[in-house]
Coordinates of C-alpha atoms and ligand atoms in Angstrom, one line a residue:
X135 CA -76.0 17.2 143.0
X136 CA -76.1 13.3 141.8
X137 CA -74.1 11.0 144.2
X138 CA -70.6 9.7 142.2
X139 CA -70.4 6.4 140.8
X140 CA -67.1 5.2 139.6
X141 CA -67.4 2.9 136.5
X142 CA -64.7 0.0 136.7
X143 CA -64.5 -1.8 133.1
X144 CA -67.0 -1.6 130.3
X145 CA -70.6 -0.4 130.0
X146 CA -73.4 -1.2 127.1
X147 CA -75.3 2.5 126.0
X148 CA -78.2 1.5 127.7
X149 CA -76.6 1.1 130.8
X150 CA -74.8 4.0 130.4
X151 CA -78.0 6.2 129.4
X152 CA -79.0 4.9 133.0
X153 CA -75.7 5.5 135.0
X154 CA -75.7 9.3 133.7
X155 CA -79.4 9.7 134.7
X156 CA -78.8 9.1 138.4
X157 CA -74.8 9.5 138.8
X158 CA -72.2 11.7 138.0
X159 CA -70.5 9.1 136.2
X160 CA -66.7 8.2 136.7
X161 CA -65.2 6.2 133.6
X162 CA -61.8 4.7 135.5
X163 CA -60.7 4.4 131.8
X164 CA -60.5 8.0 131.4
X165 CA -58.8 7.8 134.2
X166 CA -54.6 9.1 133.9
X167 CA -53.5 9.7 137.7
X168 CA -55.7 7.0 139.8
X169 CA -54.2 8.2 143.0
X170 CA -54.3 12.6 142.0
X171 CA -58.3 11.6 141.5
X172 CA -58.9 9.4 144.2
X173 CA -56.9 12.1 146.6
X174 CA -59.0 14.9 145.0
X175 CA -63.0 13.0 144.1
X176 CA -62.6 9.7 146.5
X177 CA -64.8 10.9 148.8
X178 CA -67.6 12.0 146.1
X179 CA -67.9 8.2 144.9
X180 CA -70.5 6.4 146.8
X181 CA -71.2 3.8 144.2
X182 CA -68.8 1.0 141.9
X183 CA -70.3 -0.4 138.7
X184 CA -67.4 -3.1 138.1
X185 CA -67.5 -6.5 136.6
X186 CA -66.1 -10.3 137.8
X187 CA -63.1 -10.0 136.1
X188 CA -61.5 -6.1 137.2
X189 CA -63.5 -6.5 140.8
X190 CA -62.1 -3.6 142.5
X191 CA -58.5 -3.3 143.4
X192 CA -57.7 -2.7 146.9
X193 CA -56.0 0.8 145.9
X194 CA -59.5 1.8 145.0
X195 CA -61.3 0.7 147.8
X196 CA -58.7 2.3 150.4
X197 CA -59.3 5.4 148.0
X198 CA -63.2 5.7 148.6
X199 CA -63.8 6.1 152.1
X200 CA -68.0 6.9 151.6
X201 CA -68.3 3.9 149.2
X202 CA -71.8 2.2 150.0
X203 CA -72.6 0.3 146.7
X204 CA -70.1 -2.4 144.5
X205 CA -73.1 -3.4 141.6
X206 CA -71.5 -6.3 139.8
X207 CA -72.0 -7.4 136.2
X208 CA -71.6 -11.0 136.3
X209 CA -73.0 -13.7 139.0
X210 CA -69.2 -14.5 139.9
X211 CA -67.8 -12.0 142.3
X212 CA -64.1 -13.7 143.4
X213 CA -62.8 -10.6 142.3
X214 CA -64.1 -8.2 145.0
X215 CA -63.3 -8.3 148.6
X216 CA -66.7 -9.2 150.5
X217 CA -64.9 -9.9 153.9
X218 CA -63.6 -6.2 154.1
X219 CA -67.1 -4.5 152.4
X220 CA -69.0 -6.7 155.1
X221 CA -67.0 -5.1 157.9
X222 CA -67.1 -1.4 156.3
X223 CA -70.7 -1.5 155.4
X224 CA -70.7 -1.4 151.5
X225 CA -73.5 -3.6 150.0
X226 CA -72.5 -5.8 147.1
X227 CA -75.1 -6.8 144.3
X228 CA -74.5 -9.6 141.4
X229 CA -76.5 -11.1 138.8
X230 CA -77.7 -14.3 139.8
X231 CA -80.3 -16.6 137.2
X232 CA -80.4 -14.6 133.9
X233 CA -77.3 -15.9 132.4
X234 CA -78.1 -19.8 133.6
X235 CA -79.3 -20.6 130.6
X236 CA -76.5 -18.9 128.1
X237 CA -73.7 -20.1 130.5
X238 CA -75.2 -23.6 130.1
X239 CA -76.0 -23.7 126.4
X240 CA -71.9 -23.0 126.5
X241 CA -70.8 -26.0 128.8
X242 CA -73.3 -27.8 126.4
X243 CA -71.5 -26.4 123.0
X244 CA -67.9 -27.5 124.6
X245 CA -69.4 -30.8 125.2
X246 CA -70.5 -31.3 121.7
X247 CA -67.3 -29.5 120.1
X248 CA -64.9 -31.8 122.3
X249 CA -67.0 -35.0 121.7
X250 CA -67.3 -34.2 117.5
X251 CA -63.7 -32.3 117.4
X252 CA -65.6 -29.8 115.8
X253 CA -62.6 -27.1 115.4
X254 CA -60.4 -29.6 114.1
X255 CA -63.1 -30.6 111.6
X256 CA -64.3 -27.3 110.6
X257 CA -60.2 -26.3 110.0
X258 CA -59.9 -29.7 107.8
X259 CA -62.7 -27.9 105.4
X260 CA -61.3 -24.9 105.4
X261 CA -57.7 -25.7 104.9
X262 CA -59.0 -28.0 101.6
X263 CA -57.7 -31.6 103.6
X264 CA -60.9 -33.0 102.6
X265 CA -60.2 -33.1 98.8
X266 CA -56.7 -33.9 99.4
X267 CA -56.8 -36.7 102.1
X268 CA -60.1 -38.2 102.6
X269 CA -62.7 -38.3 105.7
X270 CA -61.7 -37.7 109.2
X271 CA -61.4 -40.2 111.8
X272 CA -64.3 -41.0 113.4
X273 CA -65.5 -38.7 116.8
X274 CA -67.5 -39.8 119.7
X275 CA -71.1 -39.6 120.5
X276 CA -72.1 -37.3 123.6
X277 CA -75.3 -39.8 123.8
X278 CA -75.6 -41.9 127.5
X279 CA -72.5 -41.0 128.7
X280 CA -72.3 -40.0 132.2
X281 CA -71.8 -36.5 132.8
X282 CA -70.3 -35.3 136.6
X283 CA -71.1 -31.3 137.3
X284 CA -69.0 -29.8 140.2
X285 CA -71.1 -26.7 141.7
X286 CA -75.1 -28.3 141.2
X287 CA -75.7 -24.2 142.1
X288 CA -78.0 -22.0 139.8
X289 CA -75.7 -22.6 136.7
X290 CA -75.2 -26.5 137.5
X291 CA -78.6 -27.3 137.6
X292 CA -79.7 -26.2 134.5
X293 CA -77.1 -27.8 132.7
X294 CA -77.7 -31.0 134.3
X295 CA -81.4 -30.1 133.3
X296 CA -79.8 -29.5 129.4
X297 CA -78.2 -32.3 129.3
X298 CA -80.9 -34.7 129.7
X299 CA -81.5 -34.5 125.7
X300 CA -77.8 -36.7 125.7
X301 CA -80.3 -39.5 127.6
X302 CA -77.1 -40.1 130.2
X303 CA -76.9 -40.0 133.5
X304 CA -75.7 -36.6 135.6
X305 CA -74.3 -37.0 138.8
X306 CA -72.6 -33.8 141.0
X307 CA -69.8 -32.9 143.6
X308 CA -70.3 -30.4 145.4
X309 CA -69.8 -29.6 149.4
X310 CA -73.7 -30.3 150.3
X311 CA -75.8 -32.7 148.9
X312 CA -79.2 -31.1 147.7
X313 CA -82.4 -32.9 149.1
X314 CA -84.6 -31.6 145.9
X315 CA -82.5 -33.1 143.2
X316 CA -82.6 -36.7 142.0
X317 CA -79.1 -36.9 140.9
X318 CA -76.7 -39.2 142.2
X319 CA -74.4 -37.0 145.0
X320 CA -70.6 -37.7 145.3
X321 CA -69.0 -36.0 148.4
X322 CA -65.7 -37.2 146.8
X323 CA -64.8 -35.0 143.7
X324 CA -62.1 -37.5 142.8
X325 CA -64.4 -40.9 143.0
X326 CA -66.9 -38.6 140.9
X327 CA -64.5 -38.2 138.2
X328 CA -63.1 -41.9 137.6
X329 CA -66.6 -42.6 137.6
X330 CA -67.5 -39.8 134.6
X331 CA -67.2 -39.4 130.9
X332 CA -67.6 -35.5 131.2
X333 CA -66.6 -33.4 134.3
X334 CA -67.8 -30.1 134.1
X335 CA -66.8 -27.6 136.4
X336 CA -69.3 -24.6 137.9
X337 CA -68.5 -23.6 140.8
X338 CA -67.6 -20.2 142.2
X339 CA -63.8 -19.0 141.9
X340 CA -61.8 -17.5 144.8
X341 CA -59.9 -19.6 147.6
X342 CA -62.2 -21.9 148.6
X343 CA -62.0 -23.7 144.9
X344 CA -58.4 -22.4 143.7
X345 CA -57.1 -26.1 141.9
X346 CA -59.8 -28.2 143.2
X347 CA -59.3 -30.0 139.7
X348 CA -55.9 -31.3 140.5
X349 CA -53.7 -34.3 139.0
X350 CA -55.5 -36.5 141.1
X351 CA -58.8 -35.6 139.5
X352 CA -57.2 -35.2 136.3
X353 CA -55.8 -38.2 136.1
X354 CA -59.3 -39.6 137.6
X355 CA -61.2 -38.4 134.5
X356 CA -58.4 -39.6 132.6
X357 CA -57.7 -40.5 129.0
X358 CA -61.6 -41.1 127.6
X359 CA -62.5 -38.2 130.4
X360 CA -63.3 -35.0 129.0
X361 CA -63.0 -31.7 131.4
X362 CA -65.3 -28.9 130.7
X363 CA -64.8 -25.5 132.1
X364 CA -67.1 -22.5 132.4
X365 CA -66.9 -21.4 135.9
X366 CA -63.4 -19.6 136.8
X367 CA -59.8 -21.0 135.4
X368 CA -58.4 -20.9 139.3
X369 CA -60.9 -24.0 139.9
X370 CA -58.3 -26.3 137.5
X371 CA -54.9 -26.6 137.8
X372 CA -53.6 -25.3 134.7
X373 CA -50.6 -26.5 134.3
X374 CA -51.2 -30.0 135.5
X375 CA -54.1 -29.6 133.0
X376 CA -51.7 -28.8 129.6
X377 CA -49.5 -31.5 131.3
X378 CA -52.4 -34.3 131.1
X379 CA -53.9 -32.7 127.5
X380 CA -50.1 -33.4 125.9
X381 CA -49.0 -36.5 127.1
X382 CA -52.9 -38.4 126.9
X383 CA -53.6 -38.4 130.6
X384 CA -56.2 -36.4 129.9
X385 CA -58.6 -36.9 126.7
X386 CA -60.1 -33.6 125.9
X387 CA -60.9 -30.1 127.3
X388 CA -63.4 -27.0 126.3
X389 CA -62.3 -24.0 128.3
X390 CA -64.2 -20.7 128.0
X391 CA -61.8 -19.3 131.3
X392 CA -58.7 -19.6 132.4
X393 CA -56.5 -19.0 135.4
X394 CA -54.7 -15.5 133.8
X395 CA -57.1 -14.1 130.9
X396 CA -56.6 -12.9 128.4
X397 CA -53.4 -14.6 128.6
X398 CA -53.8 -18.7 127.8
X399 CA -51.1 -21.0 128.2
X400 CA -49.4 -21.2 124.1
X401 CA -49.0 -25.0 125.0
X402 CA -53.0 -25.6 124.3
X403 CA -52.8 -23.6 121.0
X404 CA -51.5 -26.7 119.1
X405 CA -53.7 -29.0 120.8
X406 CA -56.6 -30.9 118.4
X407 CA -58.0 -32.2 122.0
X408 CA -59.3 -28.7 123.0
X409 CA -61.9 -26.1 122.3
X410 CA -60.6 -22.4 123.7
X411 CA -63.2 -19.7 124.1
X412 CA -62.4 -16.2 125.4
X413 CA -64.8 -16.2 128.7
X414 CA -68.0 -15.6 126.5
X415 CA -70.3 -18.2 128.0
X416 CA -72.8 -14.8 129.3
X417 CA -72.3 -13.3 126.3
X418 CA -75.2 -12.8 124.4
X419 CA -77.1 -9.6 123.4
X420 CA -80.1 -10.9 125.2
X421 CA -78.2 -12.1 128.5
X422 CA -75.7 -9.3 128.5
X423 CA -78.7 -7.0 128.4
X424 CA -80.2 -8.7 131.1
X425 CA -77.7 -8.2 133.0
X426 CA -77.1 -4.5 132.6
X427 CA -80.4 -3.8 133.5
X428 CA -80.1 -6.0 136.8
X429 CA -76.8 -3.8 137.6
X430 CA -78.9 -0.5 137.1
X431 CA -81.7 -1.8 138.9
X432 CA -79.5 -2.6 142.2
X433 CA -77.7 0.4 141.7
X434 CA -81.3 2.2 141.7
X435 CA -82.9 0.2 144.4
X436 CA -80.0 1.3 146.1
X437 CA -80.2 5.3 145.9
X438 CA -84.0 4.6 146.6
X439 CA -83.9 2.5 149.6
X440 CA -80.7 1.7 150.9
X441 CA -81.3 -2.1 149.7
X442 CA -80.4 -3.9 146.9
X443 CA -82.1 -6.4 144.9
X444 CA -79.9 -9.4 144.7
X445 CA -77.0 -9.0 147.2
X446 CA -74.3 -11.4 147.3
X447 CA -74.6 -13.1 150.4
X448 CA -71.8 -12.2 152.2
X449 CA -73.1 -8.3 152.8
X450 CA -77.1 -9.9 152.3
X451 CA -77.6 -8.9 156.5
X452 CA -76.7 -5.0 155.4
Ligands
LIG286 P1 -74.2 -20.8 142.7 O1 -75.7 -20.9 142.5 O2 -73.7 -20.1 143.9 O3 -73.6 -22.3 142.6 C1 -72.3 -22.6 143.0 C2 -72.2 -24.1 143.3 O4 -70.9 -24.4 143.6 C3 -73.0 -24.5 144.5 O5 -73.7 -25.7 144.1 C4 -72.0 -24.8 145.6 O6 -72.5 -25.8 146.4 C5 -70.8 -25.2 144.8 N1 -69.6 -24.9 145.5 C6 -69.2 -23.8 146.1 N2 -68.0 -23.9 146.6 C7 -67.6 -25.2 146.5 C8 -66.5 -26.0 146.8 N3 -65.5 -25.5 147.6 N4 -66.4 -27.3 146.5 C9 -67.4 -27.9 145.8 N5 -68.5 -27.2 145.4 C10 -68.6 -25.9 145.7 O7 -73.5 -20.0 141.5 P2 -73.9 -20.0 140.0 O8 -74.9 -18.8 139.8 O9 -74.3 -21.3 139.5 O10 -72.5 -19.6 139.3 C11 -71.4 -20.4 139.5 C12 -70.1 -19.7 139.0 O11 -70.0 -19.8 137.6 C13 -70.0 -18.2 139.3 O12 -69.6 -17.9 140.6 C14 -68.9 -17.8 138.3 O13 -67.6 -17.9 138.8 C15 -69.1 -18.8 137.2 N6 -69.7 -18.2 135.9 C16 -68.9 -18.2 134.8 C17 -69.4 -17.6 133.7 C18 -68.6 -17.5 132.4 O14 -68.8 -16.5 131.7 N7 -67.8 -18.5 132.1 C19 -70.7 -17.0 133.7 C20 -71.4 -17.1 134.8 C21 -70.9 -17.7 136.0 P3 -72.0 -26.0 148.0 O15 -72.2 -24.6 148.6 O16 -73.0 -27.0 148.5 O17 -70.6 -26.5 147.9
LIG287 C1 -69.0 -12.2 132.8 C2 -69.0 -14.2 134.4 O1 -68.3 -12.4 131.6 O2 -71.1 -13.8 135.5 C3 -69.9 -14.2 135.6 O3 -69.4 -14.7 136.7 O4 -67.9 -14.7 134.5 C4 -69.5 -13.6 133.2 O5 -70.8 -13.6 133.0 C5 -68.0 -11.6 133.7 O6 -68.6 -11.2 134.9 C6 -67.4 -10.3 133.2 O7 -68.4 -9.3 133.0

């Protein structure tokens, strides 16, 4: 008999083709009375596919009591409970490195929208303003401006790599300074953003970062500041954000996640001074594939061996 695997969130065909060869397969959509099936096939489920966003609700860990395997889809993980899978033994895998390079072509299209008001522009076309009332005002150049990255992690790095074709100068926050980088290190986040033109954020989510962008940093980065965000939208305070965006304490902002998605605040909708995306920054057919198969492949490492292939590092000693 294959072991259980309870399927928390969405799943691509090809990683379903894969789930179905080695599971008995779960959907939690299909799902109608969570606690009847947890009560009655909790104990069949050894293995969660989930994703950083639906992590997996206490109710459904307490449900599962021979649950060995969480297999993430996504690199972020804030939304599963490592501190209680470390103590009852369940391994936890992620997808680390293939989405760096989608997740910082993003930050780097929020930079150029914010800097070129791109939506505003592009809405000026459509809405035939161009005929009627002339050229728009003049935008700014992203070119030699200094750019400050909070979390130089996997992500970080290769967006300070990216953004070398701006010919600035990329500095970081973050709570260890790196001995192999050549970027200037701040181990104040506020000093780092008076000093910055950009300030974008790419650090985990969870408690340890919940409003590290406060007013003070806010109102560091300030009027000509620009705050990018395409790590978690707990990292920023959002409402001291909106605040700063309406009354010009803040310049400009491209978000791609917020603090309650899919709900975002109605006060930015009216805003010319930012660029909203709905948390796509992995989400490519390329990277998206990349990392389903990374999900199968821990989830298959795991019924092979025991291990996984890239654990988060909390449950990394199990
Ligand atoms: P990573 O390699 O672990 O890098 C995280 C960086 O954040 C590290 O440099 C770390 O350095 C720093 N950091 C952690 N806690 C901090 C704190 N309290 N204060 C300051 N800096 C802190 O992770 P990654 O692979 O680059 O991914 C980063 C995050 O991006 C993910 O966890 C996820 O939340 C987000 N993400 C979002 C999307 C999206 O779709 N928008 C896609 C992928 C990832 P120190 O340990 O030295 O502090
Ligand atoms: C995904 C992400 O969109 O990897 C992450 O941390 O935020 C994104 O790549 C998310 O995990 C939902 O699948």
């Amino acid at each position: 008999m294959k072991p259980g695997l309870l399927l928390i969130g969405g799943a691509t065909d090809r990683m379903m083709a894969r789930f179905n060869a080695e599971f008995t397969v779960h959907p939690l959509k299909d799902i109608d009375d969570l606690a009847g099936f947890l009560a009655e096939h909790g104990p069949e489920i050894t293995a969660v596919a989930t994703n950083g966003h639906d992590g997996v609700k206490p109710q459904i860990m307490e449900g599962l009591p021979n649950l060995k395997v969480i297999s993430c889809y996504g690199v972020g993980y804030d939304a599963v409970d490592t501190a209680t899978c470390a103590e009852r033994g369940i391994i936890v895998s992620h997808t680390p490195g293939v989405l760096n390079d989608d997740v910082a072509n993003t930050a780097l299209l929020l930079i150029l929208a914010a800097a070129r008001n791109l939506v505003f522009n592009d809405q000026y076309v459509r809405q035939g303003r161009w005929v009627k009332d002339g050229n728009t005002p003049l935008t700014r150049s992203p070119e030699g401006k200094v750019f400050g990255i909070l979390g130089l992690g996997r992500i970080g790095e290769r967006i300070a790599e990216k953004l070398a074709q701006f010919n600035g100068k990329v500095v970081y926050h973050s709570r260890n300074k790196k001995n192999n980088v050549a970027y200037e290190y701040y181990d104040d986040l506020t000093k780092m953003a008076r000093d910055c033109d950009y300030l974008i954020v790419i650090t985990p989510g969870g408690a340890a970062t919940n409003k590290l962008v406060n007013r003070e940093v806010i109102e560091a980065l300030g009027p000509s500041g620009t705050l990018i965000n395409v790590a978690r939208g707990t990292v920023v305070d959002e409402t001291e954000m909106v605040a700063a965006l309406q009354d010009g304490r803040l310049g400009w902002a491209g978000l791609d996640v917020f603090e309650d998605e899919p709900k975002v605040p109605e006060a930015l909708f009216s805003l010319d001074n930012v660029t909203l995306l709905p948390h796509v920054a992995s989400a490519t057919v390329e990277t998206r594939q990349a990392m389903g198969d990374l999900v199968c492949d821990n989830l298959s490492a795991f019924l092979k061996d025991g291990s996984v292939l890239t654990s988060v590092p909390e449950t990394a000693h199990l």
